[in-house]
mmCIF file of C-alpha atoms and ligand atoms in Angstrom:
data_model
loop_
_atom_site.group_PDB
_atom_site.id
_atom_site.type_symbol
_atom_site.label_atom_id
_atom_site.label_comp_id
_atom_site.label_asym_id
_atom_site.label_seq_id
_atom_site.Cartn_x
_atom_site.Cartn_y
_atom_site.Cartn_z
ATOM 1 C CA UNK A 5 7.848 -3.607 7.945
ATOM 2 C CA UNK A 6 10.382 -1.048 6.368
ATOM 3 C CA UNK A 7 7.726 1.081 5.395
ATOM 4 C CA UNK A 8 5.900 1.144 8.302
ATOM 5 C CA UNK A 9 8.988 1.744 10.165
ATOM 6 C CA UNK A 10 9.697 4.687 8.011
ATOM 7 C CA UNK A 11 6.039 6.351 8.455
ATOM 8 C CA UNK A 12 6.879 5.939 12.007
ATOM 9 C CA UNK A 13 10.325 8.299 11.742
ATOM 10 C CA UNK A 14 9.359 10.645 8.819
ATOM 11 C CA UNK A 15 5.662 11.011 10.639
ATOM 12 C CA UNK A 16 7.723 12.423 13.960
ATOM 13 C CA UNK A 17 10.190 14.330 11.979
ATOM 14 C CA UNK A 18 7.444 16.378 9.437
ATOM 15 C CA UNK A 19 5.009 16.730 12.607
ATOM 16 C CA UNK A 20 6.778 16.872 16.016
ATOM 17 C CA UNK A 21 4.195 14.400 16.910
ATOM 18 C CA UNK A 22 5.566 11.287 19.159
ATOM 19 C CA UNK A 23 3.432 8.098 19.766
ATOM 20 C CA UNK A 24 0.406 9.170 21.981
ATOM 21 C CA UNK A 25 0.922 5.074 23.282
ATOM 22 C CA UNK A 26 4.522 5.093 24.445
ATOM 23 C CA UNK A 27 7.911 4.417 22.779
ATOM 24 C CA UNK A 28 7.526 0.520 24.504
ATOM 25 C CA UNK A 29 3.908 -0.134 22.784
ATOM 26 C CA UNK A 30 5.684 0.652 19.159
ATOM 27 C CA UNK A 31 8.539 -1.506 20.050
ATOM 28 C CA UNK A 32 6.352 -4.715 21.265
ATOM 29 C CA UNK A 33 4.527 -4.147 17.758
ATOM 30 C CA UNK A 34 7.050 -3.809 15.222
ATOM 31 C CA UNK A 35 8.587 -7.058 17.427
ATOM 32 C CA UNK A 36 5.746 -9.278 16.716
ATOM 33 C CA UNK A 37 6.247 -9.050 13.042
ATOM 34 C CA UNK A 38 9.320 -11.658 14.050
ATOM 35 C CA UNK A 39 6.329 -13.831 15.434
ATOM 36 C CA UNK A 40 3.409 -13.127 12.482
ATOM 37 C CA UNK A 41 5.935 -13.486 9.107
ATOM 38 C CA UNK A 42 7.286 -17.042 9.627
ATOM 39 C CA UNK A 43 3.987 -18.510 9.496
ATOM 40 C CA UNK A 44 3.194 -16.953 6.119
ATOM 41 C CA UNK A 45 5.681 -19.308 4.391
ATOM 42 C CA UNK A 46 2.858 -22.180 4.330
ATOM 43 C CA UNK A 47 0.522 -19.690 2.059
ATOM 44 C CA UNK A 48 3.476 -20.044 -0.538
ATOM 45 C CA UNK A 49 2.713 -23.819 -0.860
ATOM 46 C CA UNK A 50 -1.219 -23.377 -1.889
ATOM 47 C CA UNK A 51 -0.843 -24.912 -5.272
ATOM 48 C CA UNK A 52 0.970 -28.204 -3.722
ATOM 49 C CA UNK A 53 -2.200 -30.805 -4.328
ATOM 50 C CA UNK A 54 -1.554 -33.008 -1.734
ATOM 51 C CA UNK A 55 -1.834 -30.039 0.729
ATOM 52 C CA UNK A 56 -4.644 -30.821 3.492
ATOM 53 C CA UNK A 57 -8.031 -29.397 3.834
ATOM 54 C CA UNK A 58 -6.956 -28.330 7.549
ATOM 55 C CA UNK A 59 -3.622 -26.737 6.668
ATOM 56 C CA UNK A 60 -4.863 -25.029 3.659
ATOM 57 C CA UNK A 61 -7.146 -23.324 6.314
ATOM 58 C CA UNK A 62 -4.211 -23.031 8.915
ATOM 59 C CA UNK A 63 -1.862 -21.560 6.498
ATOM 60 C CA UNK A 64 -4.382 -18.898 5.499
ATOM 61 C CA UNK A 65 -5.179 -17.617 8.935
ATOM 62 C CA UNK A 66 -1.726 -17.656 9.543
ATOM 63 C CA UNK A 67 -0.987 -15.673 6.568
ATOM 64 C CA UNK A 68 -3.968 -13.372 7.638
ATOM 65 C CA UNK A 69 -2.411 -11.926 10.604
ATOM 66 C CA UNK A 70 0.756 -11.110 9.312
ATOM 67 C CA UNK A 71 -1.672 -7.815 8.816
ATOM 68 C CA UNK A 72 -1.760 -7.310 12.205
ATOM 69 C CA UNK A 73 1.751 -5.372 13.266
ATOM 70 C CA UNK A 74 1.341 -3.148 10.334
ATOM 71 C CA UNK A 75 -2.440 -2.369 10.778
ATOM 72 C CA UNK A 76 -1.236 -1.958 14.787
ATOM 73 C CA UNK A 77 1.056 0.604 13.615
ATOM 74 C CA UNK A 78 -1.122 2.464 11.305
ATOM 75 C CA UNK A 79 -3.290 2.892 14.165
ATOM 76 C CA UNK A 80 -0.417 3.885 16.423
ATOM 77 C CA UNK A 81 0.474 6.598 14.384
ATOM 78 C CA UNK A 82 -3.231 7.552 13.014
ATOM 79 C CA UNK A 83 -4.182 8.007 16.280
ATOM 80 C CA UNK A 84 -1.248 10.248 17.631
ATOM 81 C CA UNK A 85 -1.883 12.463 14.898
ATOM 82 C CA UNK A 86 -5.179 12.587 15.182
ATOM 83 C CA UNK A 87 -5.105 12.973 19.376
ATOM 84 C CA UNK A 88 -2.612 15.984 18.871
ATOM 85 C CA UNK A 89 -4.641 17.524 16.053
ATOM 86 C CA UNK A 90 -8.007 17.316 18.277
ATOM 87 C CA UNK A 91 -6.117 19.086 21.181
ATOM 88 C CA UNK A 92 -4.852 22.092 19.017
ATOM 89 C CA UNK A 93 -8.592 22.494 18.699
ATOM 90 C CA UNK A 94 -9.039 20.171 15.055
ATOM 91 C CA UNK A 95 -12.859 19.267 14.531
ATOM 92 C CA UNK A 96 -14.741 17.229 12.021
ATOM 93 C CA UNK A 97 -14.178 13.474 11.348
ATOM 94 C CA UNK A 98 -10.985 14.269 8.755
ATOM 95 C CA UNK A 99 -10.923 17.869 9.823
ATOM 96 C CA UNK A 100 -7.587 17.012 11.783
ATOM 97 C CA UNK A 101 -5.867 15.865 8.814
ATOM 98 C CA UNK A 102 -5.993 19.150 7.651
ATOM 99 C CA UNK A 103 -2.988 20.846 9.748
ATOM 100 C CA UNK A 104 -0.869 18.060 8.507
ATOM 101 C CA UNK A 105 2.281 19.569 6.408
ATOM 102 C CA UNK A 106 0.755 18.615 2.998
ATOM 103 C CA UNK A 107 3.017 21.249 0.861
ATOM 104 C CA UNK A 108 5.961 18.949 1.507
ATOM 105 C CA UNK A 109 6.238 16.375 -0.533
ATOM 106 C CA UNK A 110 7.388 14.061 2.051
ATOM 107 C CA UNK A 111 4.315 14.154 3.520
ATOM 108 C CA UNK A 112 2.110 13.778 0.438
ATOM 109 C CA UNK A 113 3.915 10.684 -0.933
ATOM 110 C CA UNK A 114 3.288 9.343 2.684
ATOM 111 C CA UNK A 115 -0.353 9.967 2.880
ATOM 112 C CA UNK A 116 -1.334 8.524 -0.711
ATOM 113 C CA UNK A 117 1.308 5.617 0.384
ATOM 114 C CA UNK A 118 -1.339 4.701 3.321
ATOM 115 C CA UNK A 119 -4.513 5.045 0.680
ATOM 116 C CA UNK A 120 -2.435 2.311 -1.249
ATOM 117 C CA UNK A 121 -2.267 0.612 1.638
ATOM 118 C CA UNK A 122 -5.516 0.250 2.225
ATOM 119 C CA UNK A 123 -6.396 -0.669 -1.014
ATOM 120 C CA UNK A 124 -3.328 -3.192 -1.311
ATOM 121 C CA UNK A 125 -4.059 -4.918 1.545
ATOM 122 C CA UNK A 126 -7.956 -5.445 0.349
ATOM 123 C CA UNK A 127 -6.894 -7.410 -2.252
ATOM 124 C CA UNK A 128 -4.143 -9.055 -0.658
ATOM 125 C CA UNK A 129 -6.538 -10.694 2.278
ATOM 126 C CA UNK A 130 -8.611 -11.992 -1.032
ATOM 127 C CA UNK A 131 -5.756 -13.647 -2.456
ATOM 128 C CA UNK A 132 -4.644 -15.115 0.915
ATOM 129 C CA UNK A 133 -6.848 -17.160 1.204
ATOM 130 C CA UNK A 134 -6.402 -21.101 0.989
ATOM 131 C CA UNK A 135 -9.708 -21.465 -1.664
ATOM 132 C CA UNK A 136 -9.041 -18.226 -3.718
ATOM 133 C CA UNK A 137 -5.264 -18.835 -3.976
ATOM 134 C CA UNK A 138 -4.579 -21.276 -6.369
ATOM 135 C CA UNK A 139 -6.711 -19.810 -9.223
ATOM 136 C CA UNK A 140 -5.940 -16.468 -8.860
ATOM 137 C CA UNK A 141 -2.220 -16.978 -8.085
ATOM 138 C CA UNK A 142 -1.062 -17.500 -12.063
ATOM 139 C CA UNK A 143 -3.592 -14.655 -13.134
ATOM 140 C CA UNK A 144 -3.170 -10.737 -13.695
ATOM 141 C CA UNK A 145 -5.000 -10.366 -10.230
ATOM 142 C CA UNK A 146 -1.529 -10.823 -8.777
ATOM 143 C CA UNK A 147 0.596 -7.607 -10.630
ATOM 144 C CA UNK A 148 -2.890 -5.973 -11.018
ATOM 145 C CA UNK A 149 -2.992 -5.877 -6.619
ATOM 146 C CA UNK A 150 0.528 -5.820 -5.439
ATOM 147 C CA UNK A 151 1.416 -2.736 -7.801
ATOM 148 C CA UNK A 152 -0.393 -0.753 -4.849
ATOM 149 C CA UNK A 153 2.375 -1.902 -2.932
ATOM 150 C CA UNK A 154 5.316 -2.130 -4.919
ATOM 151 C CA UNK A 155 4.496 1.200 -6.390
ATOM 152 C CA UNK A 156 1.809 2.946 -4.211
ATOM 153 C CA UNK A 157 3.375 2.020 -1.127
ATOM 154 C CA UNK A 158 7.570 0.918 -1.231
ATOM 155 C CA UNK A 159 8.336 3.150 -3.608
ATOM 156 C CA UNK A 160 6.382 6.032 -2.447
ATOM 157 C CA UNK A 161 7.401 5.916 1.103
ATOM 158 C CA UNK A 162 11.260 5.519 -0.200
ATOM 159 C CA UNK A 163 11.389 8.391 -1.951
ATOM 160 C CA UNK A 164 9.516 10.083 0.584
ATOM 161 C CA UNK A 165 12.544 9.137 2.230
ATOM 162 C CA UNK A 166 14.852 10.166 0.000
ATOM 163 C CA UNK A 167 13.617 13.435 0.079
ATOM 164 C CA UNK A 168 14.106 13.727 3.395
ATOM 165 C CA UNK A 169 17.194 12.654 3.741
ATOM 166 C CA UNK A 170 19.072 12.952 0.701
ATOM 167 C CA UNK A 171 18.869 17.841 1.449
ATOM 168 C CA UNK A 172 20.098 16.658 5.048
ATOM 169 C CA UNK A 173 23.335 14.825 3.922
ATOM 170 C CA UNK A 174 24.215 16.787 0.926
ATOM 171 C CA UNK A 175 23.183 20.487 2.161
ATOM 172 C CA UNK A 176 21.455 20.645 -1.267
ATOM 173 C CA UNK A 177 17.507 21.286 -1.866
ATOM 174 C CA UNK A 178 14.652 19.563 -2.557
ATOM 175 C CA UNK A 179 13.438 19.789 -6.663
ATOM 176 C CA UNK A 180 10.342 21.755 -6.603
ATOM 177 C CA UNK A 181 8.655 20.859 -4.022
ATOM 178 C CA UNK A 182 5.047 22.041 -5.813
ATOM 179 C CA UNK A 183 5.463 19.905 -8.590
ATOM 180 C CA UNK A 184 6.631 16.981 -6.002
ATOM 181 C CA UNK A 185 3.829 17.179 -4.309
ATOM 182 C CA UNK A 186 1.656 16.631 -6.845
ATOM 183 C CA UNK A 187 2.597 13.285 -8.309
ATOM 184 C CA UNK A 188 1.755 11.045 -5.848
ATOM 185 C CA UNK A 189 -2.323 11.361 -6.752
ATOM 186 C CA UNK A 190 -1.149 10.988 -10.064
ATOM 187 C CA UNK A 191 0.540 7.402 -9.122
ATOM 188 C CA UNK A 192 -2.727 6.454 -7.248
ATOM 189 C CA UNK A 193 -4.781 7.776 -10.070
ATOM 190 C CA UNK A 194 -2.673 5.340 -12.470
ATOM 191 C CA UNK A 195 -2.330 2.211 -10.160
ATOM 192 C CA UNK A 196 -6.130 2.550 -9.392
ATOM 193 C CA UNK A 197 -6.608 2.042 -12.988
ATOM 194 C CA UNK A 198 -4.230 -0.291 -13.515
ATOM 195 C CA UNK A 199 -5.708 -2.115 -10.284
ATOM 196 C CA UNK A 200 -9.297 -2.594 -10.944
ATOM 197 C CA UNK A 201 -8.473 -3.995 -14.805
ATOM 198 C CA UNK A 202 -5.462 -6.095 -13.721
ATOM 199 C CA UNK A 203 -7.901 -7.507 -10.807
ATOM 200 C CA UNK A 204 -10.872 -7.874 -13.211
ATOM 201 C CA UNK A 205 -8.771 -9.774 -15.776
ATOM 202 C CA UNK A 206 -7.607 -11.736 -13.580
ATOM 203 C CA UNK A 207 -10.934 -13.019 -12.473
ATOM 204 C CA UNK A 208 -11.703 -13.212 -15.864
ATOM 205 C CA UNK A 209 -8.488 -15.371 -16.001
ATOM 206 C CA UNK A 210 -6.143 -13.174 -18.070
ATOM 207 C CA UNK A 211 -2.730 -15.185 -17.260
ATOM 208 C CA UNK A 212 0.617 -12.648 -15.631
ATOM 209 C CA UNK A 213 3.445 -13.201 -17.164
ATOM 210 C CA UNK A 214 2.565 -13.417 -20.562
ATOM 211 C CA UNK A 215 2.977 -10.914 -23.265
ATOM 212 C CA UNK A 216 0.689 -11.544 -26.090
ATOM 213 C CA UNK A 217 -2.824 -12.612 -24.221
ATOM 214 C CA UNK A 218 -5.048 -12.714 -27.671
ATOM 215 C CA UNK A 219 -4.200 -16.612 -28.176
ATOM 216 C CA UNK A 220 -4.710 -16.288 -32.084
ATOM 217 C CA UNK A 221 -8.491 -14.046 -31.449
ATOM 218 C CA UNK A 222 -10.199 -17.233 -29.174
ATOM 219 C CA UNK A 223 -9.423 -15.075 -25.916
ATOM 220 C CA UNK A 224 -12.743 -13.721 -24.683
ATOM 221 C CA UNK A 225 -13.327 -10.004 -26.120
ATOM 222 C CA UNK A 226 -12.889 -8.036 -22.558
ATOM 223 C CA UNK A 227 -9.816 -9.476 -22.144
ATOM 224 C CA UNK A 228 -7.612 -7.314 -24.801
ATOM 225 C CA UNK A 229 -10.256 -4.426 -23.617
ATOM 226 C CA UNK A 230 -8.980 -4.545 -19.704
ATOM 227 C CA UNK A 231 -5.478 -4.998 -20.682
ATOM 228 C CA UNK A 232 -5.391 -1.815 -22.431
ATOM 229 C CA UNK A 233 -6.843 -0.331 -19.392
ATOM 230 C CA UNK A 234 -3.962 -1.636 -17.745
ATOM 231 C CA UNK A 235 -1.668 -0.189 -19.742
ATOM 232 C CA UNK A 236 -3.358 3.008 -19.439
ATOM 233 C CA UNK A 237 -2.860 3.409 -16.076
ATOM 234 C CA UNK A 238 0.940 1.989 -15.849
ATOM 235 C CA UNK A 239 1.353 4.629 -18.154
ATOM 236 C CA UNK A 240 0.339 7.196 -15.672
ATOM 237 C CA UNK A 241 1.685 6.326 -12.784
ATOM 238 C CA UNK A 242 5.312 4.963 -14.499
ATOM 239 C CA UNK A 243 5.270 8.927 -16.168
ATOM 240 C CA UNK A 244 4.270 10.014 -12.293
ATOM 241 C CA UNK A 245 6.982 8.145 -10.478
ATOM 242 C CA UNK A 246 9.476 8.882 -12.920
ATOM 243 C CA UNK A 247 9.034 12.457 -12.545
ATOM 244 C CA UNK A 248 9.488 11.843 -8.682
ATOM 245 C CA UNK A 249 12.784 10.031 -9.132
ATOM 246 C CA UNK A 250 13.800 13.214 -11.705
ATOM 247 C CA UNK A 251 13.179 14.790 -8.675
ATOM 248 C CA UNK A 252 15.394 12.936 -5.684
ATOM 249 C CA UNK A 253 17.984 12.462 -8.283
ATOM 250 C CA UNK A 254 18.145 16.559 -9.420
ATOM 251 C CA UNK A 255 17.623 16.862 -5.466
ATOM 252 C CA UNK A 256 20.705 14.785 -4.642
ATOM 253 C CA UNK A 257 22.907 16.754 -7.274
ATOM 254 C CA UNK A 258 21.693 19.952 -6.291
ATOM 255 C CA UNK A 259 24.477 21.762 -4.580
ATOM 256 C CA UNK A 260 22.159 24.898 -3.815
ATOM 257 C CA UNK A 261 21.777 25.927 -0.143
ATOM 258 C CA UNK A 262 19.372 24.183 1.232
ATOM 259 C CA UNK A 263 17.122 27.235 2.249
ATOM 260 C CA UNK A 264 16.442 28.394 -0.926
ATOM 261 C CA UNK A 265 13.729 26.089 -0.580
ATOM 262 C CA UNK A 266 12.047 25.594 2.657
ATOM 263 C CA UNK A 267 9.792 22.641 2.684
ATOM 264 C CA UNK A 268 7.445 22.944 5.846
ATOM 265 C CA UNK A 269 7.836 21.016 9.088
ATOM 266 C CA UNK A 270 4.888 21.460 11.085
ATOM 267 C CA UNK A 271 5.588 21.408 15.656
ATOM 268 C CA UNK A 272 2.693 19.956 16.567
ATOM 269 C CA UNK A 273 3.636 19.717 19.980
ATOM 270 C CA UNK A 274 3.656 23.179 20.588
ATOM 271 C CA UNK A 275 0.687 24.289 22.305
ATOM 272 C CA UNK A 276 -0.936 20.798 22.454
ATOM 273 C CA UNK A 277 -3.233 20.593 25.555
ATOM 274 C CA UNK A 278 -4.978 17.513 27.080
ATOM 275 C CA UNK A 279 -4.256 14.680 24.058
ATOM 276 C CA UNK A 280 -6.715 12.366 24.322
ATOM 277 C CA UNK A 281 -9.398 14.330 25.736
ATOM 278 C CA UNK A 282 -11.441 14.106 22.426
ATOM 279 C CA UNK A 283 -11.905 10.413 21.362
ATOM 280 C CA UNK A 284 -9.499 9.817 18.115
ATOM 281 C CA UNK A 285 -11.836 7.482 15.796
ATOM 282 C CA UNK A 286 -9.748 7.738 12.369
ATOM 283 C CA UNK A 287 -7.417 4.977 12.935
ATOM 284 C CA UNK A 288 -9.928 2.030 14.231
ATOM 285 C CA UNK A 289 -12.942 2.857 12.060
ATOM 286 C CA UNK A 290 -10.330 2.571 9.057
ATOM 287 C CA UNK A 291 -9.460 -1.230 10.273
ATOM 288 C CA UNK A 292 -13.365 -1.601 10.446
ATOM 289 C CA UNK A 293 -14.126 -0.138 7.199
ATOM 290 C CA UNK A 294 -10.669 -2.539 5.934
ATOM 291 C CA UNK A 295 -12.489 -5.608 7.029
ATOM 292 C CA UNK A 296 -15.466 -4.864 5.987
ATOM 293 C CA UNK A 297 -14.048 -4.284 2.345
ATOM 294 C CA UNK A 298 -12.649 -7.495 2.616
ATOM 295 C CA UNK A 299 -15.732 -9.340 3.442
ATOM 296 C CA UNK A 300 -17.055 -7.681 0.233
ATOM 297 C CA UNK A 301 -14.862 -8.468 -1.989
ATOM 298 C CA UNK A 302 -13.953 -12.107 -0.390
ATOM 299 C CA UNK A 303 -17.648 -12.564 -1.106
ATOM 300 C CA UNK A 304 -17.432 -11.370 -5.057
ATOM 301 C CA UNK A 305 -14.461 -13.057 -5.680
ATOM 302 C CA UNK A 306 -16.171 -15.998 -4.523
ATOM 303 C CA UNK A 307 -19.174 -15.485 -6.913
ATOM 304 C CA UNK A 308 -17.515 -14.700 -9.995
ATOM 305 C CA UNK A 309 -15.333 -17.743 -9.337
ATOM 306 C CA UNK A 310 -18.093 -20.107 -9.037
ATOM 307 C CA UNK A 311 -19.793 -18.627 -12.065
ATOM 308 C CA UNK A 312 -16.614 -19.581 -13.967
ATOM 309 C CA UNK A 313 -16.847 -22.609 -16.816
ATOM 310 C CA UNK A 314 -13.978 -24.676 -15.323
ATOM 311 C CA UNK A 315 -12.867 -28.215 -16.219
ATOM 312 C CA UNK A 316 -10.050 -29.391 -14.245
ATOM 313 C CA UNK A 317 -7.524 -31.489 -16.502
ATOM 314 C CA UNK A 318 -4.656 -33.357 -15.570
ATOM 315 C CA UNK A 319 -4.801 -33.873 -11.877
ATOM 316 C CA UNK A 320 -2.040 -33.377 -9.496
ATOM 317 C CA UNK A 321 0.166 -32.380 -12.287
ATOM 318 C CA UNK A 322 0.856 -28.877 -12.924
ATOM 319 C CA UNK A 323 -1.822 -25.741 -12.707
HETATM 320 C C1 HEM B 25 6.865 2.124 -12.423
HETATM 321 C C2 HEM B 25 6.336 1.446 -13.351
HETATM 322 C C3 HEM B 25 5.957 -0.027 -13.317
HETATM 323 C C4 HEM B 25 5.184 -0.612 -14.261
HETATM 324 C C5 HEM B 25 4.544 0.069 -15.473
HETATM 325 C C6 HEM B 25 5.055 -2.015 -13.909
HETATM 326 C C7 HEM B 25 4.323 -2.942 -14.627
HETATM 327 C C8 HEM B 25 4.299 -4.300 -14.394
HETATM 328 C C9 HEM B 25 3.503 -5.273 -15.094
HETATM 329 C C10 HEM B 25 2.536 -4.966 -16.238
HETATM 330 C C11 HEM B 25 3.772 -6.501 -14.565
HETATM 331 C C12 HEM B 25 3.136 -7.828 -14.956
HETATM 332 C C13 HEM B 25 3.913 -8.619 -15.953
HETATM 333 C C14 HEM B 25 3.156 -9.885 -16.263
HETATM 334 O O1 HEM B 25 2.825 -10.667 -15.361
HETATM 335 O O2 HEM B 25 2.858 -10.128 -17.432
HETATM 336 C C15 HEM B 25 4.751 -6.321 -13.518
HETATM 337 C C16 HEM B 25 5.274 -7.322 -12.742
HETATM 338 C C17 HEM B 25 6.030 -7.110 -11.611
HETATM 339 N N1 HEM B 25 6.400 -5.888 -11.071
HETATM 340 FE FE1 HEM B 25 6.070 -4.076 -11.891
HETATM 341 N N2 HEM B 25 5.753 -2.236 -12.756
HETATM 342 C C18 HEM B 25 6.317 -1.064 -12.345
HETATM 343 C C19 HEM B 25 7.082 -0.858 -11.218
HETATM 344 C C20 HEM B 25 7.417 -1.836 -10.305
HETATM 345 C C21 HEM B 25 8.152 -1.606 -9.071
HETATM 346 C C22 HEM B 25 8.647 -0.237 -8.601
HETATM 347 C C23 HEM B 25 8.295 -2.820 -8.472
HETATM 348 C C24 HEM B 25 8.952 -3.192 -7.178
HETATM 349 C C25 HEM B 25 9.242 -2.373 -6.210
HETATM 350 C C26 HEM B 25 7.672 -3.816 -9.334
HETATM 351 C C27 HEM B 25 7.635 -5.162 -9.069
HETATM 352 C C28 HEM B 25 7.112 -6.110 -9.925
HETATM 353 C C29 HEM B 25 7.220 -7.559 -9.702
HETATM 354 C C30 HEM B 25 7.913 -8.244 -8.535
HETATM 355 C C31 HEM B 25 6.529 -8.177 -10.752
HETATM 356 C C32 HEM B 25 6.287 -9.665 -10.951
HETATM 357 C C33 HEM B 25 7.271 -10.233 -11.893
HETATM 358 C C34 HEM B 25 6.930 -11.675 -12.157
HETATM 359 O O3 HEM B 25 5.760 -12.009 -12.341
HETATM 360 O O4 HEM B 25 7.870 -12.469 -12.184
HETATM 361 N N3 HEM B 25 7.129 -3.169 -10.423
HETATM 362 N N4 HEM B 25 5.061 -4.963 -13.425
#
């Protein structure tokens, strides 16, 4: 909800651009999120196995909607950029994103924050649910997804932040900007990596929280092979990300005046004619395209499960 809250401010302040839908709309959304996250604390007793079929389903559609304020104000904001981008005359289906004030870092560490997102989110509707929950919940799958938002996402969207902020209070200026603006691909690049072995071993049922995974050579062979993968790609994006934080930390000790490097604000709202005269698709065929995604991968992660030897031991003790 933070995050989303700061798109919301930083989009306005780097763009000019204020909710096409009305300052009330915003408010009613980011207020529901006091409705949708209570409900979510029922997904957090999935490996209780005494839990009933009914609120193992209950609890997971619960859980499910707590997507819905944030997805609400992706579109909210995707489509007010979009809308004011198609009236200055943007064409094409991304053509609009193009105006957007990408050589500020701000803005870059925002936009690959929302691809995280996206990807984040996938995984976590997978995981959510009531059948796929208790054996993925112990495995990598859980670091290997939520890294697009503890990294790709919170941290991002902080600094972005930070960057904003941090010239503003102390009159200082931003680190160089071009090199900046360039890291946050190089987090995705990483987490991606990171992502699709940490989720793969985890299927695969690679355990978190456990350093040495080789269990005297009887692991299977693609487990030590993934993990390496994984540590590829923390490598990247931990080098990426700590160059950013070099950067709001030289930022907040610089003492320079703060034009010597202008970072561009675009004004979007100068000029803009007629918003919403041209339909703005970006932001609801990107919810599609989300649910669809999760189908798919729902679906896999079903598959590969039921392929999996498993022999239950023990019952109701333990997991
Ligand atoms: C920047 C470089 C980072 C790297 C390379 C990294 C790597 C990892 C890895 C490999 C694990 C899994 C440990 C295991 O289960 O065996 C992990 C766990 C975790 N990480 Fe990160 N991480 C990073 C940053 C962050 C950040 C910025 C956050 C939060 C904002 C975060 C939050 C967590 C949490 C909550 C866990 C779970 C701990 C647990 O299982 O008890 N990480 N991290």
């Amino acid at each position: 909800m933070a995050t989303v809250l700061m798109w919301y401010v930083l989009t306005e302040h780097l763009t000019g651009v204020k909710s096409i839908h009305g300052a009330r709309m915003s408010k009613i959304v980011f207020a529901a999120y006091l409705v949708f996250v209570p409900p979510t604390s029922l997904y957090h007793m999935f490996l209780e196995p005494n839990l009933s079929e009914g609120v193992r389903v209950v609890g997971s559609l619960l859980s499910l909607f707590v997507s819905v304020p944030t997805l609400a104000a992706f579109a909210i904001i995707v489509s007010s950029l979009e809308a004011s981008a198609r009236a200055r005359g943007a064409t094409g289906f991304f053509g609009w994103m193009r105006g957007l004030p990408w050589d500020n870092p701000a803005m870059t560490n925002m936009g690959w924050a929302v691809v995280n997102m996206m990807v984040g989110i996938t995984f976590a509707f997978v995981l959510i649910q009531g059948e796929l929950a208790p054996m993925l919940s112990d495995t990598f799958f859980v670091p290997g997804y939520f890294h697009f938002f503890a990294v790709g996402v919170l941290t991002q969207t902080f600094l972005a932040a930070m960057m904003v902020m941090l010239p503003a209070l102390s009159g200082g200026s931003l680190w160089r900007p071009a090199v900046l603006r360039r890291m946050p691909v190089v987090v995705t690049i990483g987490l991606l990596i990171f992502g699709a072995a940490g989720i793969t071993a985890g299927f695969m049922g690679v355990p978190r929280r456990v350093f040495d995974v080789s269990y005297g050579g009887m692991a299977p062979a693609a487990w030590p092979v993934l993990m390496a993968l994984v540590g590829i790609g923390a490598t990247v994006f931990a080098v990426a990300i700590s160059v950013t934080v070099y950067g709001v930390v030289r930022t907040l000790l610089s003492r320079r005046a703060p034009v010597a490097t202008k970072v561009p604000v675009v004004d979007w709202r100068a000029g803009a004619r007629g918003v919403g005269a041209a339909p703005a698709w970006t932001g609801p065929v990107s919810v599609a395209a989300l649910v669809a995604a999760m189908y798919v991968f729902t679906i896999i992660a079903f598959k590969l499960i039921q392929s999996l030897p498993i022999v239950a031991l023990g019952g109701g003790h333990g997991h």
